[in-house]
C-alpha positions as semicolon CSV with decimal commas, in nm:
position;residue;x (nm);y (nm);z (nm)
1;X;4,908;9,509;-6,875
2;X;4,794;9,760;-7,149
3;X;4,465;9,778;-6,985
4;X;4,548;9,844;-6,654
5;X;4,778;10,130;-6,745
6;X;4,505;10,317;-6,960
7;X;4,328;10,319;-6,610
8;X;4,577;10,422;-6,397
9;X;4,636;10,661;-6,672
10;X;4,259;10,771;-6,693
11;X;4,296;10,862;-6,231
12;X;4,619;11,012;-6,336
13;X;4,422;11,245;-6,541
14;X;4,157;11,311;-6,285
15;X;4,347;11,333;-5,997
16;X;4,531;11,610;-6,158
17;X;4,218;11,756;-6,291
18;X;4,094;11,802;-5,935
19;X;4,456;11,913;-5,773
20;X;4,383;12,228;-6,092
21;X;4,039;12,295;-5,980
22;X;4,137;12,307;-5,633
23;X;4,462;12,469;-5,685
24;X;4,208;12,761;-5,833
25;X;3,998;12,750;-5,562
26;X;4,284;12,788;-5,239
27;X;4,465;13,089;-5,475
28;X;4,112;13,261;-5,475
29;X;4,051;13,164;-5,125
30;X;4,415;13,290;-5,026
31;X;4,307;13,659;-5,029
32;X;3,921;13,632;-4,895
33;X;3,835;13,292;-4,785
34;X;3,435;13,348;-4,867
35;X;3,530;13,468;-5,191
36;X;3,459;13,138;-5,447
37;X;3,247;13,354;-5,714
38;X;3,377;13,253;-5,963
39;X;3,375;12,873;-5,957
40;X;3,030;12,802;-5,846
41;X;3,090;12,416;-5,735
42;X;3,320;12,606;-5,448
43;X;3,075;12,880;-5,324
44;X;2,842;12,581;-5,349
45;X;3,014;12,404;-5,095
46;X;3,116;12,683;-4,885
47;X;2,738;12,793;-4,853
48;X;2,673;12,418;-4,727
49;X;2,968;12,362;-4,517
50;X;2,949;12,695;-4,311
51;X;2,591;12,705;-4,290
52;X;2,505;12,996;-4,449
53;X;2,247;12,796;-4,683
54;X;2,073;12,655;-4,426
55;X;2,049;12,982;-4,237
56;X;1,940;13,180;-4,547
57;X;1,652;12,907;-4,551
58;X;1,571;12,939;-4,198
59;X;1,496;13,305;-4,267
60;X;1,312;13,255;-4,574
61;X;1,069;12,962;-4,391
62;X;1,017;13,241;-4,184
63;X;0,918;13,550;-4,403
64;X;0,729;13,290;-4,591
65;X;0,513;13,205;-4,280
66;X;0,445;13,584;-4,268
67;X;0,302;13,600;-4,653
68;X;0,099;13,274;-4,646
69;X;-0,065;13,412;-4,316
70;X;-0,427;13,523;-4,491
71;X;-0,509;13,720;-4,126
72;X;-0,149;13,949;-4,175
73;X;-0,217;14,214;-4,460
74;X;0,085;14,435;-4,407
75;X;0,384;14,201;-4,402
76;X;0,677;14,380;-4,266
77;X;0,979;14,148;-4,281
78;X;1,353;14,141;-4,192
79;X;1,585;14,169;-4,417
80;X;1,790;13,823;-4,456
81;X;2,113;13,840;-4,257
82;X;2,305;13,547;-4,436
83;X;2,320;13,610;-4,842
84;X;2,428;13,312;-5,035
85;X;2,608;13,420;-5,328
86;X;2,423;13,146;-5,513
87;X;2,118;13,208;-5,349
88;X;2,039;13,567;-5,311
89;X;1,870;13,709;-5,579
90;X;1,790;14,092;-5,339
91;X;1,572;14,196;-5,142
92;X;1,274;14,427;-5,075
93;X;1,303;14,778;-4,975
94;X;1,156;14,957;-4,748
95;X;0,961;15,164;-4,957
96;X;0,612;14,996;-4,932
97;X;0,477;15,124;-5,298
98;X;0,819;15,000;-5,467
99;X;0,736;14,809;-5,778
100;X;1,000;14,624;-5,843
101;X;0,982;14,348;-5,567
102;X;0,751;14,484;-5,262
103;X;0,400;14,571;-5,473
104;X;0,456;14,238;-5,705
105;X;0,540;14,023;-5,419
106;X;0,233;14,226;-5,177
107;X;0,039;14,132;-5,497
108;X;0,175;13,734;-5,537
109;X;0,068;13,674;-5,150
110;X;-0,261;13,900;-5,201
111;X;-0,118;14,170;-4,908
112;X;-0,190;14,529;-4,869
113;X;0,178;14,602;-4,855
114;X;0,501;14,420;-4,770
115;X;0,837;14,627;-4,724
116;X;1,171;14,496;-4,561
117;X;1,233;14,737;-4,156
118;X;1,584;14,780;-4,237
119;X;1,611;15,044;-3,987
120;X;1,578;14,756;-3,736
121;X;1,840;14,552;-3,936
122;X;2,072;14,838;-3,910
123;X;2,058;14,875;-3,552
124;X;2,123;14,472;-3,517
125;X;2,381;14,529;-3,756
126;X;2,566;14,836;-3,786
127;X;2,804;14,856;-4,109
């Protein structure tokens, strides 16, 4: 008897555990329903479960196609459209001689230049 209620007692204590976590999660979903930054397991999930993971890797498989590409030597890529909060880290500008991330990356895939067209992007997608 005393060892089945320190189990039932042990999923007592994780059930209610997990009704907390996702008690957090719905009040932080209740005013923006993408908005999980701060409990990463969450934004995790969302990312997976709406697809904007596996789109933000469908875009990247692309641009990477570009830079390994020894006949391209001025990569011009678009900028990503889906950005993972776990996931997206920036991206380049269009300033080819920028420093930062277009001449080290241009330099990482041995490129004359890479730069992001975001004019293009904001003509797909006005703000």
């Amino acid at each position: 008897m005393r060892k089945g209620f320190r189990k039932s007692k042990s999923y007592m204590i994780a059930f209610c555990t997990l009704m907390v976590v996702a008690g957090c999660g719905i009040r932080m979903a209740k005013d923006d329903p993408a908005d999980f930054h701060g409990m990463i397991s969450l934004e995790a999930a969302y990312s997976l479960v709406s697809g904007e993971a596996a789109s933000y890797d469908q875009e990247y498989q692309n641009r990477l196609e570009l830079l390994e590409d020894p006949a391209i030597r001025q990569a011009k890529l678009t900028p990503y459209t889906k950005r993972p909060y776990l996931l997206y880290y920036g991206d380049l500008t269009q300033k080819i001689d920028y420093p930062c991330s277009n001449r080290a990356m241009a330099k990482y895939y041995k490129k004359e230049s890479v730069w992001a067209d975001w004019k293009t992007y904001h003509q797909i997608f006005p703000d």
